[in-house]
PDB file of C-alpha atoms in Angstrom:
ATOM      1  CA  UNK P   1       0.000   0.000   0.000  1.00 73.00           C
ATOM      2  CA  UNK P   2       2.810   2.068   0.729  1.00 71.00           C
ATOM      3  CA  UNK P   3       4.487   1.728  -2.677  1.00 72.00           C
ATOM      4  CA  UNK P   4       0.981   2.680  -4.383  1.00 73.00           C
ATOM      5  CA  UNK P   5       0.574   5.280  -2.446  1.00 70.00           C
ATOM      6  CA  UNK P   6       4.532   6.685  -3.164  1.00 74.00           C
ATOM      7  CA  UNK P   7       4.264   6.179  -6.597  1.00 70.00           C
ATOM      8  CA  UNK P   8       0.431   7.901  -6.923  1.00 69.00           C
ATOM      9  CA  UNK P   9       1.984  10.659  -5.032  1.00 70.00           C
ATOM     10  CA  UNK P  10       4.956  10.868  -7.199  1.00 74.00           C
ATOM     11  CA  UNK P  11       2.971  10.492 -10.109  1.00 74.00           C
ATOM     12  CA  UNK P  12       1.345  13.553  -9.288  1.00 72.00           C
ATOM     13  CA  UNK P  13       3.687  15.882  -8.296  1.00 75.00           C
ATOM     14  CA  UNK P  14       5.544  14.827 -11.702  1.00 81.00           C
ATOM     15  CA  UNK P  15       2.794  15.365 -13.799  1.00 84.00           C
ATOM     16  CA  UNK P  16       1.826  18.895 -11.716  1.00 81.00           C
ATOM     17  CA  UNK P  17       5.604  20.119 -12.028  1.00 85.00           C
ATOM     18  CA  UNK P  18       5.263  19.292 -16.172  1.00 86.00           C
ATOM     19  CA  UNK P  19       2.349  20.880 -16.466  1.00 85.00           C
ATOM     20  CA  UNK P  20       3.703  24.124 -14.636  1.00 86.00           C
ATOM     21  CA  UNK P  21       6.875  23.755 -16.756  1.00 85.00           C
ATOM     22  CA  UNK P  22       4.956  23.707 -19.835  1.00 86.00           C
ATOM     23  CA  UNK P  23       3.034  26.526 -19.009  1.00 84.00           C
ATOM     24  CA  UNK P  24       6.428  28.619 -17.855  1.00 85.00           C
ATOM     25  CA  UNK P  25       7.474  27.559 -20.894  1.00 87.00           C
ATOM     26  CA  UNK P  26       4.568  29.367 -22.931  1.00 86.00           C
ATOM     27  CA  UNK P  27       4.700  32.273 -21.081  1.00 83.00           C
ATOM     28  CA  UNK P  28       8.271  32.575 -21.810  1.00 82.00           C
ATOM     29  CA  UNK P  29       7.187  32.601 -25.248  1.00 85.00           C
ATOM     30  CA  UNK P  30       4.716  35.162 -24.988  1.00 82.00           C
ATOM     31  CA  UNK P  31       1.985  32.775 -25.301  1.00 83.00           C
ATOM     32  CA  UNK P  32      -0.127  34.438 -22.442  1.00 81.00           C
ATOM     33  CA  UNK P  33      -3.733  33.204 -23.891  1.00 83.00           C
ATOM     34  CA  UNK P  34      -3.827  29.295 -22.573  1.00 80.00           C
ATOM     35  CA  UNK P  35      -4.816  28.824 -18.829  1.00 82.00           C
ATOM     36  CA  UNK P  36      -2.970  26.536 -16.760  1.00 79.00           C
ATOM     37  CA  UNK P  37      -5.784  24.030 -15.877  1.00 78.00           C
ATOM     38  CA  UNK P  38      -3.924  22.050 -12.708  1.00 72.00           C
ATOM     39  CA  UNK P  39      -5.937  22.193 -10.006  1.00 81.00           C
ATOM     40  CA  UNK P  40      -4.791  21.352  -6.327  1.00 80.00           C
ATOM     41  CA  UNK P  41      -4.854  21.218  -2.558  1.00 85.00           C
ATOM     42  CA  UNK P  42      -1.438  21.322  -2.112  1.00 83.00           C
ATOM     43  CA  UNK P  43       1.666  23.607  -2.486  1.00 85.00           C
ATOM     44  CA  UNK P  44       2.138  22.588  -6.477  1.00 84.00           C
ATOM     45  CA  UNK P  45      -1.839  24.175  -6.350  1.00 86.00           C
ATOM     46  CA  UNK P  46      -0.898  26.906  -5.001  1.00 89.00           C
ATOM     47  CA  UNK P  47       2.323  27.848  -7.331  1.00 87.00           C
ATOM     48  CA  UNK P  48      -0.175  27.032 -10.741  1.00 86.00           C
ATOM     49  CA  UNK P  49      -2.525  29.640  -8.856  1.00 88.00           C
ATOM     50  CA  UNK P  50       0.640  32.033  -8.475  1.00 88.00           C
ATOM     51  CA  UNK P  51       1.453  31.230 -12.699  1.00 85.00           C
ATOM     52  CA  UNK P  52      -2.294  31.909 -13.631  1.00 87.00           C
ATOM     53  CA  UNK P  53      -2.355  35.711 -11.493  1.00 91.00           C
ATOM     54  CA  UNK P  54       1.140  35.696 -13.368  1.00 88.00           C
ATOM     55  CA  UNK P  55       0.023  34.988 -16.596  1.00 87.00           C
ATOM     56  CA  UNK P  56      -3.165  37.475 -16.131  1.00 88.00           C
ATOM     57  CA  UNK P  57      -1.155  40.004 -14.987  1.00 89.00           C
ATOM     58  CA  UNK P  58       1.013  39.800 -18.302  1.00 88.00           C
ATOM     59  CA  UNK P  59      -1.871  40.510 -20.025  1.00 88.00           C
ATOM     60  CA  UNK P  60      -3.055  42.945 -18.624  1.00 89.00           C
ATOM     61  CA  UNK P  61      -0.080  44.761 -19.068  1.00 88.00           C
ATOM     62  CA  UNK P  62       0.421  43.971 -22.520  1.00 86.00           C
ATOM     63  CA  UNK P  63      -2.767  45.556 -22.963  1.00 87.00           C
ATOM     64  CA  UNK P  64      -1.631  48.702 -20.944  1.00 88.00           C
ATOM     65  CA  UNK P  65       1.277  48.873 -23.364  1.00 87.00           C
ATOM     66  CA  UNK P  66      -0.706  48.684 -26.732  1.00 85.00           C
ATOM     67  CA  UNK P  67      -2.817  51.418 -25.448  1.00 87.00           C
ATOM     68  CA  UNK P  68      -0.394  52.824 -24.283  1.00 85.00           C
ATOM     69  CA  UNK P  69       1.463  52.731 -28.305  1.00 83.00           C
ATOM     70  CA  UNK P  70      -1.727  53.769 -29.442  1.00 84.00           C
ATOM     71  CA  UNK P  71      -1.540  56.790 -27.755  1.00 84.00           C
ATOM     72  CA  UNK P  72       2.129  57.280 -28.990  1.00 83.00           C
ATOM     73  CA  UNK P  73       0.784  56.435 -32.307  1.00 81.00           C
ATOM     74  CA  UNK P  74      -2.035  59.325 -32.490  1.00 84.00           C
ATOM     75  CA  UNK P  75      -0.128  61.797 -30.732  1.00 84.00           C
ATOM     76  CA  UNK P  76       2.470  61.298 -33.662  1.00 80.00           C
ATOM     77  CA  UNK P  77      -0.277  61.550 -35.761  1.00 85.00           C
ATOM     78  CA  UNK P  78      -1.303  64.657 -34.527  1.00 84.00           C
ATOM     79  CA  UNK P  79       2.307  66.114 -34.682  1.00 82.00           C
ATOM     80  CA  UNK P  80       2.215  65.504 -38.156  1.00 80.00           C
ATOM     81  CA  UNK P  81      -0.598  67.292 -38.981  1.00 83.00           C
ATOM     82  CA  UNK P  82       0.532  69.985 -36.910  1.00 81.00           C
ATOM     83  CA  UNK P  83       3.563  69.867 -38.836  1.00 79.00           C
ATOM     84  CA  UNK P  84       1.800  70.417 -42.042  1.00 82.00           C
ATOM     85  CA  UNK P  85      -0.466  73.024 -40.801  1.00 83.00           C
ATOM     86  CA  UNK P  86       2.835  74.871 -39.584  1.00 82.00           C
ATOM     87  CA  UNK P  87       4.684  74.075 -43.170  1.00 80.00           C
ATOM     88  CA  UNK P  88       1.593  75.820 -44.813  1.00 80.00           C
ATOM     89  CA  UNK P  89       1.335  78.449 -42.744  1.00 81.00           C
ATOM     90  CA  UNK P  90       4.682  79.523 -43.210  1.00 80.00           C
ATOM     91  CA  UNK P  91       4.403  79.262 -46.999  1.00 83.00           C
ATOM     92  CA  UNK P  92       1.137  81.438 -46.210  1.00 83.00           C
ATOM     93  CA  UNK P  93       3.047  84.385 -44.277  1.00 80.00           C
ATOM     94  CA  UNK P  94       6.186  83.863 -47.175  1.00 81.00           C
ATOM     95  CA  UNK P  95       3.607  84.428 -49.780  1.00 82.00           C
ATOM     96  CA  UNK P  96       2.237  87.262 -47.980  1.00 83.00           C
ATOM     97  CA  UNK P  97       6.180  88.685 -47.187  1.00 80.00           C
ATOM     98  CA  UNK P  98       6.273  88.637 -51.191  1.00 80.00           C
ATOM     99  CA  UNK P  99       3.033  90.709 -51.599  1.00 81.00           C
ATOM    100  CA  UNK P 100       4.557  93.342 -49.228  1.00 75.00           C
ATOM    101  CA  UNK P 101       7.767  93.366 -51.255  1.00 78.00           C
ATOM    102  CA  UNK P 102       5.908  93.442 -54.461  1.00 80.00           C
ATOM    103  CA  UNK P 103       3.514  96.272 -53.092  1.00 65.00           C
ATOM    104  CA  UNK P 104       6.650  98.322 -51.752  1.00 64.00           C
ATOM    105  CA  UNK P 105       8.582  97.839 -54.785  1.00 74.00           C
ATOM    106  CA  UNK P 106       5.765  99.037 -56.919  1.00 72.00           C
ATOM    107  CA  UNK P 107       4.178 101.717 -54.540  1.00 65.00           C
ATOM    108  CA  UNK P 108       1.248 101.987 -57.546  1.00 62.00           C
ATOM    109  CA  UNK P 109      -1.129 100.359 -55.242  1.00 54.00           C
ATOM    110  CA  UNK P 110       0.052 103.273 -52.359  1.00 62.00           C
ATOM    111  CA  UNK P 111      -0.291 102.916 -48.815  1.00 60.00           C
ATOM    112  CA  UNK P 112      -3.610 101.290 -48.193  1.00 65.00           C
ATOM    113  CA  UNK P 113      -2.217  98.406 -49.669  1.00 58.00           C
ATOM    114  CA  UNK P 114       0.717  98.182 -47.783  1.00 56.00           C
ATOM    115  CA  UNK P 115      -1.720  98.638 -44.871  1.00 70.00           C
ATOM    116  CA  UNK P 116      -3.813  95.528 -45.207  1.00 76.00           C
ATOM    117  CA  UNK P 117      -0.778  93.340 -46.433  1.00 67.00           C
ATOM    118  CA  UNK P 118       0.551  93.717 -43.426  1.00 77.00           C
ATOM    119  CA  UNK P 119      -2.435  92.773 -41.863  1.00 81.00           C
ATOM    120  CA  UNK P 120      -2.744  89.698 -43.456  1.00 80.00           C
ATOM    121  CA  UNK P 121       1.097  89.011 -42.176  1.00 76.00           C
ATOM    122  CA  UNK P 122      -0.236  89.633 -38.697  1.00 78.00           C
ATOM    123  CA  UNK P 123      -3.271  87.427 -38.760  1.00 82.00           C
ATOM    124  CA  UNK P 124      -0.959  84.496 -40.268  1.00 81.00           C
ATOM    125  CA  UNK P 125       1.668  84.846 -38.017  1.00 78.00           C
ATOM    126  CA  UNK P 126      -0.525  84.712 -35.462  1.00 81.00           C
ATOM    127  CA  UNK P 127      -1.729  81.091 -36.712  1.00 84.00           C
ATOM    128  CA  UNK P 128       2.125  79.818 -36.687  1.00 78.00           C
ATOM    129  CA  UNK P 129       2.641  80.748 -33.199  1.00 78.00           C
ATOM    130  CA  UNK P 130      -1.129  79.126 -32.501  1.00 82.00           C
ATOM    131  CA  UNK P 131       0.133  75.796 -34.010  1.00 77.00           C
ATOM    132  CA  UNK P 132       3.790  75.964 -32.959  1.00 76.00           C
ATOM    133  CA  UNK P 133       1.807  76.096 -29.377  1.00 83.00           C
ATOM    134  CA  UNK P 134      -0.285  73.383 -30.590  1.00 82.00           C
ATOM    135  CA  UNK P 135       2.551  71.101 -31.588  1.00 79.00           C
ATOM    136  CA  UNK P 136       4.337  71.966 -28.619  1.00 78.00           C
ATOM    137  CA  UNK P 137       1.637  70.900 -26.599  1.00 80.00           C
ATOM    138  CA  UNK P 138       1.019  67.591 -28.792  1.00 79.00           C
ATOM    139  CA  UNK P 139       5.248  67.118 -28.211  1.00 77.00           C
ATOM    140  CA  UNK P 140       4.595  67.097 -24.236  1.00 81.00           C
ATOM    141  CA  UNK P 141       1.808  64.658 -24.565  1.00 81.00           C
ATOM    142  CA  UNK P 142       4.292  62.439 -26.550  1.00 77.00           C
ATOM    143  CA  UNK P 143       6.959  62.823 -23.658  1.00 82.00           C
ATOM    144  CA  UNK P 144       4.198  61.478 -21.033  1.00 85.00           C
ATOM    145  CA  UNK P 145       3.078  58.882 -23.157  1.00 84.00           C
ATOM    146  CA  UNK P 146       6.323  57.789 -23.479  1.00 84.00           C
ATOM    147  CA  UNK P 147       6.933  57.562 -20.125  1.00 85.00           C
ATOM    148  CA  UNK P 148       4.201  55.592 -19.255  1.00 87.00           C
ATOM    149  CA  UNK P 149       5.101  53.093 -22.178  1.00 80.00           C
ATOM    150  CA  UNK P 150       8.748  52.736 -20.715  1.00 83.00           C
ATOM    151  CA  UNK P 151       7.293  52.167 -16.913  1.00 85.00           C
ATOM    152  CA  UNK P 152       4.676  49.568 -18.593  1.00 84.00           C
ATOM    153  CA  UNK P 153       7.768  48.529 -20.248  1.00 81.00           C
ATOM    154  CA  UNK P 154       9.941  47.501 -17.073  1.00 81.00           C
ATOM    155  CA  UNK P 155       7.136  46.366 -15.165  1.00 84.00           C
ATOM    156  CA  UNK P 156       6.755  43.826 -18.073  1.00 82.00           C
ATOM    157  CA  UNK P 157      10.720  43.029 -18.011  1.00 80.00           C
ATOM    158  CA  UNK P 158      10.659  42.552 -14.283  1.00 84.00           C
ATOM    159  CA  UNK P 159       7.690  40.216 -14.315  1.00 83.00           C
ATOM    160  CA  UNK P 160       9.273  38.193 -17.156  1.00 83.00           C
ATOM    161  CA  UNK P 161      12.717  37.864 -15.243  1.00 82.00           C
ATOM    162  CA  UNK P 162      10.480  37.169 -11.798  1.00 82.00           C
ATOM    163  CA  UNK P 163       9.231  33.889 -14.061  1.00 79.00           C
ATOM    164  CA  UNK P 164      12.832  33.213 -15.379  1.00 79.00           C
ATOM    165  CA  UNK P 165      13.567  32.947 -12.179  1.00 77.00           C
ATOM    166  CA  UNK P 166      10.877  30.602 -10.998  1.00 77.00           C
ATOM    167  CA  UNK P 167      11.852  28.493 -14.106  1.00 66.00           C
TER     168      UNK P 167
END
């Protein structure tokens, strides 16, 4: 009785300690989508309950970090329309420098003309210092989002070398 019970209790751990090793394996992998099924009472229970809030865990953080290079994504998105704004604003206020020039150099039209020319430079450069502010604004979200992605980042790192080392 004593052998049957030894090798029933061997058998188990053995085929617990695979089943953990197979899932440590995975993970390792990055293959955080199949659940560790082994169920038990005792302390091997307990570590595949440790590997499953592991392997959840994981997951949940990978998912921090994709939304987290999402936002990274559409705020460089939105610095590249800000860039283009920018680009054709300043083609705007050198199209309107040229006007001035012309207008100076030809003073046919007099100085009314000069007059709202000028105007026009003012109301443009106004716009390039509006979306200068608005990409430097979009450039700051980038920096946070950034940050966040490298914390997410080591968090993930650390929790992969915590499971190298249970491995």
């Amino acid at each position: 009785i004593a052998v049957g019970l030894a090798f029933f209790s061997a058998t188990h751990f053995t085929r617990g300690v695979a089943r953990l090793s197979r899932q440590a394996d995975r993970v390792s992998r990055g293959e955080l989508r199949h659940e560790l099924a082994f169920e038990s009472d005792d302390e091997l229970g307990e570590l595949a309950g440790s590997f499953r809030k592991m392997t959840s865990g994981l997951r949940a953080l990978i998912a921090e970090l994709d939304a987290s290079a999402a936002d990274v994504a559409s705020t460089a998105e939105n610095l590249a329309s800000s860039t283009q704004q920018m680009s054709a604003s300043t083609q705007e206020v050198s199209s309107a420098a040229g006007a001035i020039a012309e207008a100076a150099s030809t003073q046919t039209r007099g100085v009314s003309n000069a007059s709202e020319a000028s105007s026009r430079v003012a109301t443009r450069a106004i716009m390039v210092a509006s979306n200068a502010e608005q990409a430097s604004n979009a450039a700051d979200v980038a920096q946070r989002t950034t940050r966040r992605g490298t914390v997410a980042a080591d968090e993930a790192l650390t929790a992969m070398a915590a499971i190298a080392d249970v491995t």
